[in-house]
Amino acid sequence: MPIIESTYKAPFLFKSGFIATVYSGLFRRVNGVVQERERITLSDGDFLDLDWSYSKAKTNKLIVLLHGLEGDAQRPYMIGAAKLFNKNGIDALSVNFRGCSGDDNLKYRSYHSGATEDLEDIIQHIISVKNYSEIYFHGISLGANMILKYLGERDNVPSEIKAAVAVSVPCDLNGSSMQLHKVGNRPYSIWFLFYLKNRLKAKIEKFPGSLSQEQLKSIKTLKDFDNIYTAKAHGYRDALDYYKQCSSLQFIPNIKIPTLIINALNDSFLSPECYPVKEAKNQPNIFLEMPNHGGHVAFIDKKNVYYNERRAVEFVQDLN
């Protein structure tokens, strides 16, 4: 489809991608959403915690929300989207990836950008147990990459899945990794690495012999983490192999349902390859919107409703 001309206008104070990203990550608060937790067993015997919130009226429509790196279902960008969809008559399922719900998962493996086998289990659970005839996806960053990969790596998706919205997507994981290692993104990479290494320390205690203390100490960057843990724990040769196999860019041409991608042009996490202009122009199901501002998941708008949340609801409603 033609590239969508964005109508998003960032408030003056938040035209800086850095300021908008930091504010959204540290200071935004969303209240008024009541969630009910459900724990499901995955195909490999591990578990996932799913947090449900509901519209006032009974509905056959569901939005499945996937969070970003080191996020969870209670992050403001998850709660904000769930709240707006609930207000518009759509139930919301906010997914906590493995180990992200407050309880460590059972396996040595965890979650990663391409873990679509877990998303497959979630969808099969919804279809077999719940009564939704229309299912939509809304993914943020890592979760958005997972959604695009899921939709494009298979010839057919369940007929109940009608549309998807992917926000701040690192479509090219290697390019995004290189961006995060740049000096300007050092505050972010330090923050991510701190929490990832703490999680890995707990894994090592739970699984003695899985990694040596020397290997743990050698992790100085996010790429080191992906080399030493992410790749090896999930069946990839190394970080580059993981990035290559799990980048969603290669799967976009095969997506068969309407999909909106919103990537801000001032998102410092994204490399030029993360803006799939060529793919969108040649793919009738892809709608690519590239606002000038918005940072990384920081599309600040009026009344504490973010632009990407409002656009997601509009995109879904316009299909009907």
PDB file of C-alpha atoms in Angstrom:
ATOM      1  CA  MET A   1       0.000   0.000   0.000  1.00  0.00           C
ATOM      2  CA  PRO A   2       1.090   3.624  -0.361  1.00  0.00           C
ATOM      3  CA  ILE A   3       2.940   4.989   2.643  1.00  0.00           C
ATOM      4  CA  ILE A   4       0.517   6.669   5.066  1.00  0.00           C
ATOM      5  CA  GLU A   5       1.079  10.354   5.706  1.00  0.00           C
ATOM      6  CA  SER A   6       1.010  10.649   9.476  1.00  0.00           C
ATOM      7  CA  THR A   7      -1.118  13.247  11.247  1.00  0.00           C
ATOM      8  CA  TYR A   8       0.791  12.925  14.522  1.00  0.00           C
ATOM      9  CA  LYS A   9       2.056  16.223  15.934  1.00  0.00           C
ATOM     10  CA  ALA A  10       4.171  15.857  19.040  1.00  0.00           C
ATOM     11  CA  PRO A  11       3.735  18.448  21.814  1.00  0.00           C
ATOM     12  CA  PHE A  12       6.564  20.981  21.668  1.00  0.00           C
ATOM     13  CA  LEU A  13       8.357  19.665  24.765  1.00  0.00           C
ATOM     14  CA  PHE A  14       8.333  16.136  23.346  1.00  0.00           C
ATOM     15  CA  LYS A  15       9.637  16.707  19.841  1.00  0.00           C
ATOM     16  CA  SER A  16      12.944  15.358  21.152  1.00  0.00           C
ATOM     17  CA  GLY A  17      12.889  11.585  20.777  1.00  0.00           C
ATOM     18  CA  PHE A  18      15.080  11.187  23.848  1.00  0.00           C
ATOM     19  CA  ILE A  19      12.878  13.301  26.120  1.00  0.00           C
ATOM     20  CA  ALA A  20       9.676  11.681  24.835  1.00  0.00           C
ATOM     21  CA  THR A  21      11.096   8.157  25.260  1.00  0.00           C
ATOM     22  CA  VAL A  22      12.397   8.781  28.780  1.00  0.00           C
ATOM     23  CA  TYR A  23       9.179  10.490  29.889  1.00  0.00           C
ATOM     24  CA  SER A  24       7.016   7.686  28.504  1.00  0.00           C
ATOM     25  CA  GLY A  25       9.155   4.993  30.090  1.00  0.00           C
ATOM     26  CA  LEU A  26       9.604   6.544  33.516  1.00  0.00           C
ATOM     27  CA  PHE A  27       6.785   8.978  34.222  1.00  0.00           C
ATOM     28  CA  ARG A  28       3.619   7.992  32.374  1.00  0.00           C
ATOM     29  CA  ARG A  29       0.916   6.475  34.575  1.00  0.00           C
ATOM     30  CA  VAL A  30      -2.361   4.840  33.478  1.00  0.00           C
ATOM     31  CA  ASN A  31      -5.099   4.001  35.974  1.00  0.00           C
ATOM     32  CA  GLY A  32      -8.556   2.489  35.862  1.00  0.00           C
ATOM     33  CA  VAL A  33      -7.871  -0.927  34.318  1.00  0.00           C
ATOM     34  CA  VAL A  34      -8.847  -4.055  36.259  1.00  0.00           C
ATOM     35  CA  GLN A  35      -7.011  -7.188  35.125  1.00  0.00           C
ATOM     36  CA  GLU A  36      -7.676 -10.849  35.822  1.00  0.00           C
ATOM     37  CA  ARG A  37      -4.700 -13.211  35.603  1.00  0.00           C
ATOM     38  CA  GLU A  38      -4.746 -16.581  33.910  1.00  0.00           C
ATOM     39  CA  ARG A  39      -1.792 -18.984  33.826  1.00  0.00           C
ATOM     40  CA  ILE A  40      -1.515 -21.314  30.841  1.00  0.00           C
ATOM     41  CA  THR A  41       0.806 -24.239  30.228  1.00  0.00           C
ATOM     42  CA  LEU A  42       2.925 -24.070  27.083  1.00  0.00           C
ATOM     43  CA  SER A  43       3.758 -26.909  24.716  1.00  0.00           C
ATOM     44  CA  ASP A  44       7.136 -27.500  26.373  1.00  0.00           C
ATOM     45  CA  GLY A  45       5.691 -27.600  29.891  1.00  0.00           C
ATOM     46  CA  ASP A  46       6.607 -24.034  30.834  1.00  0.00           C
ATOM     47  CA  PHE A  47       3.961 -21.423  31.651  1.00  0.00           C
ATOM     48  CA  LEU A  48       2.792 -17.962  30.659  1.00  0.00           C
ATOM     49  CA  ASP A  49       0.737 -15.491  32.684  1.00  0.00           C
ATOM     50  CA  LEU A  50      -2.006 -13.688  30.759  1.00  0.00           C
ATOM     51  CA  ASP A  51      -3.730 -10.588  32.144  1.00  0.00           C
ATOM     52  CA  TRP A  52      -7.296 -10.026  30.906  1.00  0.00           C
ATOM     53  CA  SER A  53      -9.379  -6.846  30.987  1.00  0.00           C
ATOM     54  CA  TYR A  54     -12.880  -6.503  29.606  1.00  0.00           C
ATOM     55  CA  SER A  55     -15.194  -4.049  27.932  1.00  0.00           C
ATOM     56  CA  LYS A  56     -18.430  -3.164  29.741  1.00  0.00           C
ATOM     57  CA  ALA A  57     -20.579  -4.974  27.200  1.00  0.00           C
ATOM     58  CA  LYS A  58     -20.076  -8.587  26.134  1.00  0.00           C
ATOM     59  CA  THR A  59     -18.092  -8.764  22.900  1.00  0.00           C
ATOM     60  CA  ASN A  60     -16.741 -11.267  20.402  1.00  0.00           C
ATOM     61  CA  LYS A  61     -13.678  -9.061  19.754  1.00  0.00           C
ATOM     62  CA  LEU A  62     -10.265  -9.355  21.413  1.00  0.00           C
ATOM     63  CA  ILE A  63      -7.004  -7.411  21.196  1.00  0.00           C
ATOM     64  CA  VAL A  64      -3.837  -9.362  22.093  1.00  0.00           C
ATOM     65  CA  LEU A  65      -1.135  -7.039  23.458  1.00  0.00           C
ATOM     66  CA  LEU A  66       2.572  -7.950  23.421  1.00  0.00           C
ATOM     67  CA  HIS A  67       5.182  -5.946  25.335  1.00  0.00           C
ATOM     68  CA  GLY A  68       8.770  -4.995  24.610  1.00  0.00           C
ATOM     69  CA  LEU A  69      12.169  -5.986  26.007  1.00  0.00           C
ATOM     70  CA  GLU A  70      12.046  -6.364  29.804  1.00  0.00           C
ATOM     71  CA  GLY A  71       8.428  -5.181  29.838  1.00  0.00           C
ATOM     72  CA  ASP A  72       5.303  -6.757  31.272  1.00  0.00           C
ATOM     73  CA  ALA A  73       1.521  -6.499  31.087  1.00  0.00           C
ATOM     74  CA  GLN A  74       1.433  -3.639  33.600  1.00  0.00           C
ATOM     75  CA  ARG A  75       3.600  -1.216  31.646  1.00  0.00           C
ATOM     76  CA  PRO A  76       1.764   2.035  30.811  1.00  0.00           C
ATOM     77  CA  TYR A  77       1.967   1.344  27.070  1.00  0.00           C
ATOM     78  CA  MET A  78       0.161  -1.962  27.697  1.00  0.00           C
ATOM     79  CA  ILE A  79      -2.384  -0.640  30.189  1.00  0.00           C
ATOM     80  CA  GLY A  80      -3.032   2.445  28.026  1.00  0.00           C
ATOM     81  CA  ALA A  81      -3.835   0.364  24.967  1.00  0.00           C
ATOM     82  CA  ALA A  82      -5.941  -2.117  26.949  1.00  0.00           C
ATOM     83  CA  LYS A  83      -7.921   0.728  28.515  1.00  0.00           C
ATOM     84  CA  LEU A  84      -8.702   2.368  25.169  1.00  0.00           C
ATOM     85  CA  PHE A  85      -9.710  -0.888  23.496  1.00  0.00           C
ATOM     86  CA  ASN A  86     -11.921  -1.815  26.460  1.00  0.00           C
ATOM     87  CA  LYS A  87     -13.549   1.612  26.245  1.00  0.00           C
ATOM     88  CA  ASN A  88     -14.301   0.908  22.581  1.00  0.00           C
ATOM     89  CA  GLY A  89     -15.999  -2.424  23.203  1.00  0.00           C
ATOM     90  CA  ILE A  90     -13.054  -4.795  22.741  1.00  0.00           C
ATOM     91  CA  ASP A  91     -11.673  -7.157  25.392  1.00  0.00           C
ATOM     92  CA  ALA A  92      -7.914  -7.081  25.947  1.00  0.00           C
ATOM     93  CA  LEU A  93      -5.406  -9.839  26.645  1.00  0.00           C
ATOM     94  CA  SER A  94      -2.092  -8.450  27.900  1.00  0.00           C
ATOM     95  CA  VAL A  95       0.621 -11.089  27.593  1.00  0.00           C
ATOM     96  CA  ASN A  96       3.524 -11.460  30.019  1.00  0.00           C
ATOM     97  CA  PHE A  97       6.357 -13.210  28.227  1.00  0.00           C
ATOM     98  CA  ARG A  98       8.179 -16.040  30.009  1.00  0.00           C
ATOM     99  CA  GLY A  99       9.622 -14.811  33.301  1.00  0.00           C
ATOM    100  CA  CYS A 100       8.119 -11.330  32.971  1.00  0.00           C
ATOM    101  CA  SER A 101       5.063 -11.679  35.222  1.00  0.00           C
ATOM    102  CA  GLY A 102       6.883 -11.546  38.557  1.00  0.00           C
ATOM    103  CA  ASP A 103       7.411 -15.318  38.723  1.00  0.00           C
ATOM    104  CA  ASP A 104      10.447 -16.817  37.030  1.00  0.00           C
ATOM    105  CA  ASN A 105       9.579 -19.344  34.349  1.00  0.00           C
ATOM    106  CA  LEU A 106      10.442 -23.007  34.757  1.00  0.00           C
ATOM    107  CA  LYS A 107      12.913 -23.484  31.916  1.00  0.00           C
ATOM    108  CA  TYR A 108      16.448 -22.212  31.324  1.00  0.00           C
ATOM    109  CA  ARG A 109      15.156 -20.587  28.157  1.00  0.00           C
ATOM    110  CA  SER A 110      13.185 -17.363  28.368  1.00  0.00           C
ATOM    111  CA  TYR A 111      11.586 -15.042  25.790  1.00  0.00           C
ATOM    112  CA  HIS A 112      13.106 -13.392  22.739  1.00  0.00           C
ATOM    113  CA  SER A 113      12.182 -11.382  19.638  1.00  0.00           C
ATOM    114  CA  GLY A 114      11.303 -14.399  17.532  1.00  0.00           C
ATOM    115  CA  ALA A 115       9.620 -16.738  20.031  1.00  0.00           C
ATOM    116  CA  THR A 116       6.513 -17.218  17.908  1.00  0.00           C
ATOM    117  CA  GLU A 117       5.997 -20.719  19.263  1.00  0.00           C
ATOM    118  CA  ASP A 118       4.752 -19.086  22.465  1.00  0.00           C
ATOM    119  CA  LEU A 119       2.425 -16.797  20.523  1.00  0.00           C
ATOM    120  CA  GLU A 120       1.121 -19.854  18.678  1.00  0.00           C
ATOM    121  CA  ASP A 121       0.288 -21.504  22.013  1.00  0.00           C
ATOM    122  CA  ILE A 122      -1.514 -18.362  23.174  1.00  0.00           C
ATOM    123  CA  ILE A 123      -3.621 -18.173  20.015  1.00  0.00           C
ATOM    124  CA  GLN A 124      -4.514 -21.851  20.187  1.00  0.00           C
ATOM    125  CA  HIS A 125      -5.574 -21.397  23.810  1.00  0.00           C
ATOM    126  CA  ILE A 126      -7.786 -18.428  22.928  1.00  0.00           C
ATOM    127  CA  ILE A 127      -9.436 -20.213  20.010  1.00  0.00           C
ATOM    128  CA  SER A 128     -10.019 -23.486  21.864  1.00  0.00           C
ATOM    129  CA  VAL A 129     -11.183 -22.071  25.211  1.00  0.00           C
ATOM    130  CA  LYS A 130     -12.588 -18.594  24.577  1.00  0.00           C
ATOM    131  CA  ASN A 131     -15.406 -17.406  22.344  1.00  0.00           C
ATOM    132  CA  TYR A 132     -13.864 -14.697  20.160  1.00  0.00           C
ATOM    133  CA  SER A 133     -14.535 -14.570  16.444  1.00  0.00           C
ATOM    134  CA  GLU A 134     -12.354 -11.494  15.847  1.00  0.00           C
ATOM    135  CA  ILE A 135      -8.802 -11.328  17.205  1.00  0.00           C
ATOM    136  CA  TYR A 136      -6.396  -8.432  16.671  1.00  0.00           C
ATOM    137  CA  PHE A 137      -2.730  -7.955  17.568  1.00  0.00           C
ATOM    138  CA  HIS A 138      -1.040  -4.880  19.031  1.00  0.00           C
ATOM    139  CA  GLY A 139       2.699  -5.258  19.605  1.00  0.00           C
ATOM    140  CA  ILE A 140       5.335  -2.951  21.005  1.00  0.00           C
ATOM    141  CA  SER A 141       9.014  -3.115  19.960  1.00  0.00           C
ATOM    142  CA  LEU A 142      10.168  -6.714  20.601  1.00  0.00           C
ATOM    143  CA  GLY A 143       6.535  -7.832  20.765  1.00  0.00           C
ATOM    144  CA  ALA A 144       5.816  -6.079  17.478  1.00  0.00           C
ATOM    145  CA  ASN A 145       8.683  -7.912  15.773  1.00  0.00           C
ATOM    146  CA  MET A 146       7.282 -11.182  17.107  1.00  0.00           C
ATOM    147  CA  ILE A 147       3.847 -10.406  15.668  1.00  0.00           C
ATOM    148  CA  LEU A 148       5.178  -9.600  12.188  1.00  0.00           C
ATOM    149  CA  LYS A 149       7.305 -12.742  12.196  1.00  0.00           C
ATOM    150  CA  TYR A 150       4.351 -14.870  13.333  1.00  0.00           C
ATOM    151  CA  LEU A 151       2.088 -13.488  10.605  1.00  0.00           C
ATOM    152  CA  GLY A 152       4.630 -13.818   7.819  1.00  0.00           C
ATOM    153  CA  GLU A 153       6.402 -17.089   8.560  1.00  0.00           C
ATOM    154  CA  ARG A 154       3.351 -19.288   7.965  1.00  0.00           C
ATOM    155  CA  ASP A 155       1.215 -19.771   4.877  1.00  0.00           C
ATOM    156  CA  ASN A 156      -2.023 -19.510   6.856  1.00  0.00           C
ATOM    157  CA  VAL A 157      -3.023 -17.910  10.125  1.00  0.00           C
ATOM    158  CA  PRO A 158      -6.234 -18.788  11.991  1.00  0.00           C
ATOM    159  CA  SER A 159      -9.231 -17.135  10.336  1.00  0.00           C
ATOM    160  CA  GLU A 160     -10.147 -15.446  13.634  1.00  0.00           C
ATOM    161  CA  ILE A 161      -7.061 -13.196  13.385  1.00  0.00           C
ATOM    162  CA  LYS A 162      -8.223 -10.159  11.419  1.00  0.00           C
ATOM    163  CA  ALA A 163      -5.559  -7.428  11.720  1.00  0.00           C
ATOM    164  CA  ALA A 164      -2.386  -6.300  13.484  1.00  0.00           C
ATOM    165  CA  VAL A 165      -0.696  -3.116  14.648  1.00  0.00           C
ATOM    166  CA  ALA A 166       3.081  -3.064  15.201  1.00  0.00           C
ATOM    167  CA  VAL A 167       4.644  -0.073  16.969  1.00  0.00           C
ATOM    168  CA  SER A 168       8.323   0.968  17.150  1.00  0.00           C
ATOM    169  CA  VAL A 169       9.369  -2.264  15.432  1.00  0.00           C
ATOM    170  CA  PRO A 170      13.039  -3.268  15.196  1.00  0.00           C
ATOM    171  CA  CYS A 171      12.354  -5.059  11.897  1.00  0.00           C
ATOM    172  CA  ASP A 172      16.081  -5.608  11.416  1.00  0.00           C
ATOM    173  CA  LEU A 173      17.435  -6.898  14.720  1.00  0.00           C
ATOM    174  CA  ASN A 174      21.100  -6.563  13.791  1.00  0.00           C
ATOM    175  CA  GLY A 175      20.610  -2.959  12.689  1.00  0.00           C
ATOM    176  CA  SER A 176      18.689  -2.168  15.845  1.00  0.00           C
ATOM    177  CA  SER A 177      21.382  -3.825  17.947  1.00  0.00           C
ATOM    178  CA  MET A 178      24.022  -1.622  16.355  1.00  0.00           C
ATOM    179  CA  GLN A 179      21.878   1.429  17.054  1.00  0.00           C
ATOM    180  CA  LEU A 180      21.534   0.528  20.725  1.00  0.00           C
ATOM    181  CA  HIS A 181      25.300   0.234  21.030  1.00  0.00           C
ATOM    182  CA  LYS A 182      25.857   3.812  19.857  1.00  0.00           C
ATOM    183  CA  VAL A 183      26.960   6.401  22.418  1.00  0.00           C
ATOM    184  CA  GLY A 184      23.670   8.312  22.319  1.00  0.00           C
ATOM    185  CA  ASN A 185      21.746   5.204  23.312  1.00  0.00           C
ATOM    186  CA  ARG A 186      24.106   4.179  26.094  1.00  0.00           C
ATOM    187  CA  PRO A 187      21.639   5.078  28.904  1.00  0.00           C
ATOM    188  CA  TYR A 188      19.093   2.705  27.388  1.00  0.00           C
ATOM    189  CA  SER A 189      21.534  -0.143  26.744  1.00  0.00           C
ATOM    190  CA  ILE A 190      22.930   0.097  30.289  1.00  0.00           C
ATOM    191  CA  TRP A 191      19.410  -0.049  31.722  1.00  0.00           C
ATOM    192  CA  PHE A 192      18.388  -3.048  29.617  1.00  0.00           C
ATOM    193  CA  LEU A 193      21.629  -4.896  30.327  1.00  0.00           C
ATOM    194  CA  PHE A 194      21.357  -4.334  34.087  1.00  0.00           C
ATOM    195  CA  TYR A 195      17.956  -6.026  34.266  1.00  0.00           C
ATOM    196  CA  LEU A 196      18.809  -8.757  31.769  1.00  0.00           C
ATOM    197  CA  LYS A 197      21.954  -9.731  33.695  1.00  0.00           C
ATOM    198  CA  ASN A 198      20.060  -9.800  36.989  1.00  0.00           C
ATOM    199  CA  ARG A 199      17.537 -12.131  35.415  1.00  0.00           C
ATOM    200  CA  LEU A 200      20.372 -14.295  34.056  1.00  0.00           C
ATOM    201  CA  LYS A 201      22.018 -14.500  37.509  1.00  0.00           C
ATOM    202  CA  ALA A 202      18.787 -15.989  38.839  1.00  0.00           C
ATOM    203  CA  LYS A 203      18.800 -18.485  35.950  1.00  0.00           C
ATOM    204  CA  ILE A 204      22.356 -19.556  36.757  1.00  0.00           C
ATOM    205  CA  GLU A 205      21.435 -20.157  40.399  1.00  0.00           C
ATOM    206  CA  LYS A 206      18.429 -22.226  39.321  1.00  0.00           C
ATOM    207  CA  PHE A 207      20.383 -24.153  36.668  1.00  0.00           C
ATOM    208  CA  PRO A 208      23.900 -24.763  38.066  1.00  0.00           C
ATOM    209  CA  GLY A 209      26.477 -25.337  35.359  1.00  0.00           C
ATOM    210  CA  SER A 210      24.465 -23.604  32.659  1.00  0.00           C
ATOM    211  CA  LEU A 211      26.919 -20.692  32.541  1.00  0.00           C
ATOM    212  CA  SER A 212      30.183 -20.041  34.322  1.00  0.00           C
ATOM    213  CA  GLN A 213      30.864 -16.923  36.370  1.00  0.00           C
ATOM    214  CA  GLU A 214      33.547 -16.062  33.814  1.00  0.00           C
ATOM    215  CA  GLN A 215      30.978 -16.117  31.021  1.00  0.00           C
ATOM    216  CA  LEU A 216      28.622 -13.956  33.067  1.00  0.00           C
ATOM    217  CA  LYS A 217      31.368 -11.428  33.810  1.00  0.00           C
ATOM    218  CA  SER A 218      32.291 -11.284  30.118  1.00  0.00           C
ATOM    219  CA  ILE A 219      28.870  -9.844  29.226  1.00  0.00           C
ATOM    220  CA  LYS A 220      29.540  -6.146  28.734  1.00  0.00           C
ATOM    221  CA  THR A 221      27.034  -5.289  25.983  1.00  0.00           C
ATOM    222  CA  LEU A 222      23.589  -6.342  24.799  1.00  0.00           C
ATOM    223  CA  LYS A 223      25.197  -8.200  21.907  1.00  0.00           C
ATOM    224  CA  ASP A 224      27.373 -10.090  24.390  1.00  0.00           C
ATOM    225  CA  PHE A 225      24.202 -11.077  26.222  1.00  0.00           C
ATOM    226  CA  ASP A 226      22.632 -12.316  22.999  1.00  0.00           C
ATOM    227  CA  ASN A 227      25.805 -14.224  22.102  1.00  0.00           C
ATOM    228  CA  ILE A 228      26.246 -15.908  25.450  1.00  0.00           C
ATOM    229  CA  TYR A 229      22.651 -16.427  26.582  1.00  0.00           C
ATOM    230  CA  THR A 230      19.855 -15.580  24.118  1.00  0.00           C
ATOM    231  CA  ALA A 231      21.298 -17.441  21.130  1.00  0.00           C
ATOM    232  CA  LYS A 232      22.568 -20.502  22.988  1.00  0.00           C
ATOM    233  CA  ALA A 233      19.488 -20.913  25.204  1.00  0.00           C
ATOM    234  CA  HIS A 234      17.129 -20.786  22.235  1.00  0.00           C
ATOM    235  CA  GLY A 235      18.911 -22.872  19.616  1.00  0.00           C
ATOM    236  CA  TYR A 236      20.811 -20.276  17.564  1.00  0.00           C
ATOM    237  CA  ARG A 237      24.482 -20.378  16.668  1.00  0.00           C
ATOM    238  CA  ASP A 238      25.302 -16.895  17.931  1.00  0.00           C
ATOM    239  CA  ALA A 239      23.822 -13.409  18.167  1.00  0.00           C
ATOM    240  CA  LEU A 240      24.102 -12.755  14.439  1.00  0.00           C
ATOM    241  CA  ASP A 241      22.351 -16.020  13.625  1.00  0.00           C
ATOM    242  CA  TYR A 242      19.592 -15.123  16.093  1.00  0.00           C
ATOM    243  CA  TYR A 243      19.207 -11.650  14.576  1.00  0.00           C
ATOM    244  CA  LYS A 244      19.144 -13.048  11.047  1.00  0.00           C
ATOM    245  CA  GLN A 245      16.557 -15.755  11.691  1.00  0.00           C
ATOM    246  CA  CYS A 246      14.249 -13.672  13.884  1.00  0.00           C
ATOM    247  CA  SER A 247      14.212 -10.287  12.121  1.00  0.00           C
ATOM    248  CA  SER A 248      10.663  -9.690  10.917  1.00  0.00           C
ATOM    249  CA  LEU A 249      11.697  -7.697   7.825  1.00  0.00           C
ATOM    250  CA  GLN A 250      12.082 -10.875   5.753  1.00  0.00           C
ATOM    251  CA  PHE A 251       8.577 -12.054   6.714  1.00  0.00           C
ATOM    252  CA  ILE A 252       6.656  -8.863   5.913  1.00  0.00           C
ATOM    253  CA  PRO A 253       6.142  -9.712   2.199  1.00  0.00           C
ATOM    254  CA  ASN A 254       4.166 -12.816   3.189  1.00  0.00           C
ATOM    255  CA  ILE A 255       1.704 -11.183   5.620  1.00  0.00           C
ATOM    256  CA  LYS A 256      -1.863 -11.810   4.502  1.00  0.00           C
ATOM    257  CA  ILE A 257      -3.943  -9.673   6.880  1.00  0.00           C
ATOM    258  CA  PRO A 258      -4.147  -5.871   7.190  1.00  0.00           C
ATOM    259  CA  THR A 259      -1.174  -4.718   9.261  1.00  0.00           C
ATOM    260  CA  LEU A 260      -0.294  -1.203  10.389  1.00  0.00           C
ATOM    261  CA  ILE A 261       3.346  -0.422  11.213  1.00  0.00           C
ATOM    262  CA  ILE A 262       4.083   2.827  13.097  1.00  0.00           C
ATOM    263  CA  ASN A 263       7.792   3.683  13.349  1.00  0.00           C
ATOM    264  CA  ALA A 264       8.849   7.217  14.293  1.00  0.00           C
ATOM    265  CA  LEU A 265      11.602   8.734  12.195  1.00  0.00           C
ATOM    266  CA  ASN A 266      13.341  10.008  15.343  1.00  0.00           C
ATOM    267  CA  ASP A 267      13.371   6.604  17.048  1.00  0.00           C
ATOM    268  CA  SER A 268      17.025   6.177  18.008  1.00  0.00           C
ATOM    269  CA  PHE A 269      16.556   2.425  18.500  1.00  0.00           C
ATOM    270  CA  LEU A 270      15.859   1.852  14.805  1.00  0.00           C
ATOM    271  CA  SER A 271      18.323   1.594  11.924  1.00  0.00           C
ATOM    272  CA  PRO A 272      17.388   2.631   8.350  1.00  0.00           C
ATOM    273  CA  GLU A 273      16.535  -1.004   7.580  1.00  0.00           C
ATOM    274  CA  CYS A 274      13.798  -0.878  10.236  1.00  0.00           C
ATOM    275  CA  TYR A 275      11.655   1.319   7.967  1.00  0.00           C
ATOM    276  CA  PRO A 276      10.231  -1.193   5.449  1.00  0.00           C
ATOM    277  CA  VAL A 277       9.300   1.315   2.757  1.00  0.00           C
ATOM    278  CA  LYS A 278       9.984  -0.986  -0.201  1.00  0.00           C
ATOM    279  CA  GLU A 279       8.115  -3.869   1.426  1.00  0.00           C
ATOM    280  CA  ALA A 280       5.104  -1.659   2.194  1.00  0.00           C
ATOM    281  CA  LYS A 281       4.922  -0.277  -1.343  1.00  0.00           C
ATOM    282  CA  ASN A 282       4.857  -3.795  -2.763  1.00  0.00           C
ATOM    283  CA  GLN A 283       2.571  -5.391  -0.191  1.00  0.00           C
ATOM    284  CA  PRO A 284      -1.171  -4.610  -0.256  1.00  0.00           C
ATOM    285  CA  ASN A 285      -1.655  -5.689   3.356  1.00  0.00           C
ATOM    286  CA  ILE A 286       1.042  -3.458   4.878  1.00  0.00           C
ATOM    287  CA  PHE A 287       0.268   0.110   5.953  1.00  0.00           C
ATOM    288  CA  LEU A 288       3.436   1.967   6.970  1.00  0.00           C
ATOM    289  CA  GLU A 289       3.216   5.192   8.948  1.00  0.00           C
ATOM    290  CA  MET A 290       6.403   7.095   9.801  1.00  0.00           C
ATOM    291  CA  PRO A 291       5.708  10.157  12.003  1.00  0.00           C
ATOM    292  CA  ASN A 292       8.530  12.659  12.311  1.00  0.00           C
ATOM    293  CA  HIS A 293       8.353  12.400  16.083  1.00  0.00           C
ATOM    294  CA  GLY A 294       7.436   9.791  18.655  1.00  0.00           C
ATOM    295  CA  GLY A 295      10.783   8.387  19.765  1.00  0.00           C
ATOM    296  CA  HIS A 296      10.585   4.779  20.905  1.00  0.00           C
ATOM    297  CA  VAL A 297       7.012   3.998  21.967  1.00  0.00           C
ATOM    298  CA  ALA A 298       6.568   7.678  22.896  1.00  0.00           C
ATOM    299  CA  PHE A 299       3.733   9.038  20.764  1.00  0.00           C
ATOM    300  CA  ILE A 300       2.529  11.424  23.460  1.00  0.00           C
ATOM    301  CA  ASP A 301      -0.851  12.942  22.712  1.00  0.00           C
ATOM    302  CA  LYS A 302      -3.876  14.425  24.455  1.00  0.00           C
ATOM    303  CA  LYS A 303      -5.537  13.223  27.681  1.00  0.00           C
ATOM    304  CA  ASN A 304      -2.884  10.551  28.302  1.00  0.00           C
ATOM    305  CA  VAL A 305      -4.038   8.574  25.263  1.00  0.00           C
ATOM    306  CA  TYR A 306      -1.050   7.962  22.999  1.00  0.00           C
ATOM    307  CA  TYR A 307      -1.308   8.444  19.255  1.00  0.00           C
ATOM    308  CA  ASN A 308      -0.392   4.827  18.457  1.00  0.00           C
ATOM    309  CA  GLU A 309      -3.151   3.604  20.778  1.00  0.00           C
ATOM    310  CA  ARG A 310      -5.757   5.786  19.107  1.00  0.00           C
ATOM    311  CA  ARG A 311      -4.511   4.783  15.641  1.00  0.00           C
ATOM    312  CA  ALA A 312      -4.686   1.109  16.589  1.00  0.00           C
ATOM    313  CA  VAL A 313      -8.347   1.418  17.572  1.00  0.00           C
ATOM    314  CA  GLU A 314      -9.110   3.406  14.414  1.00  0.00           C
ATOM    315  CA  PHE A 315      -7.337   0.848  12.237  1.00  0.00           C
ATOM    316  CA  VAL A 316      -9.343  -2.015  13.699  1.00  0.00           C
ATOM    317  CA  GLN A 317     -12.646  -0.136  13.533  1.00  0.00           C
ATOM    318  CA  ASP A 318     -12.083   0.899   9.918  1.00  0.00           C
ATOM    319  CA  LEU A 319     -11.974  -2.758   8.900  1.00  0.00           C
ATOM    320  CA  ASN A 320     -15.590  -3.249   9.927  1.00  0.00           C
TER     321      ASN A 320
END
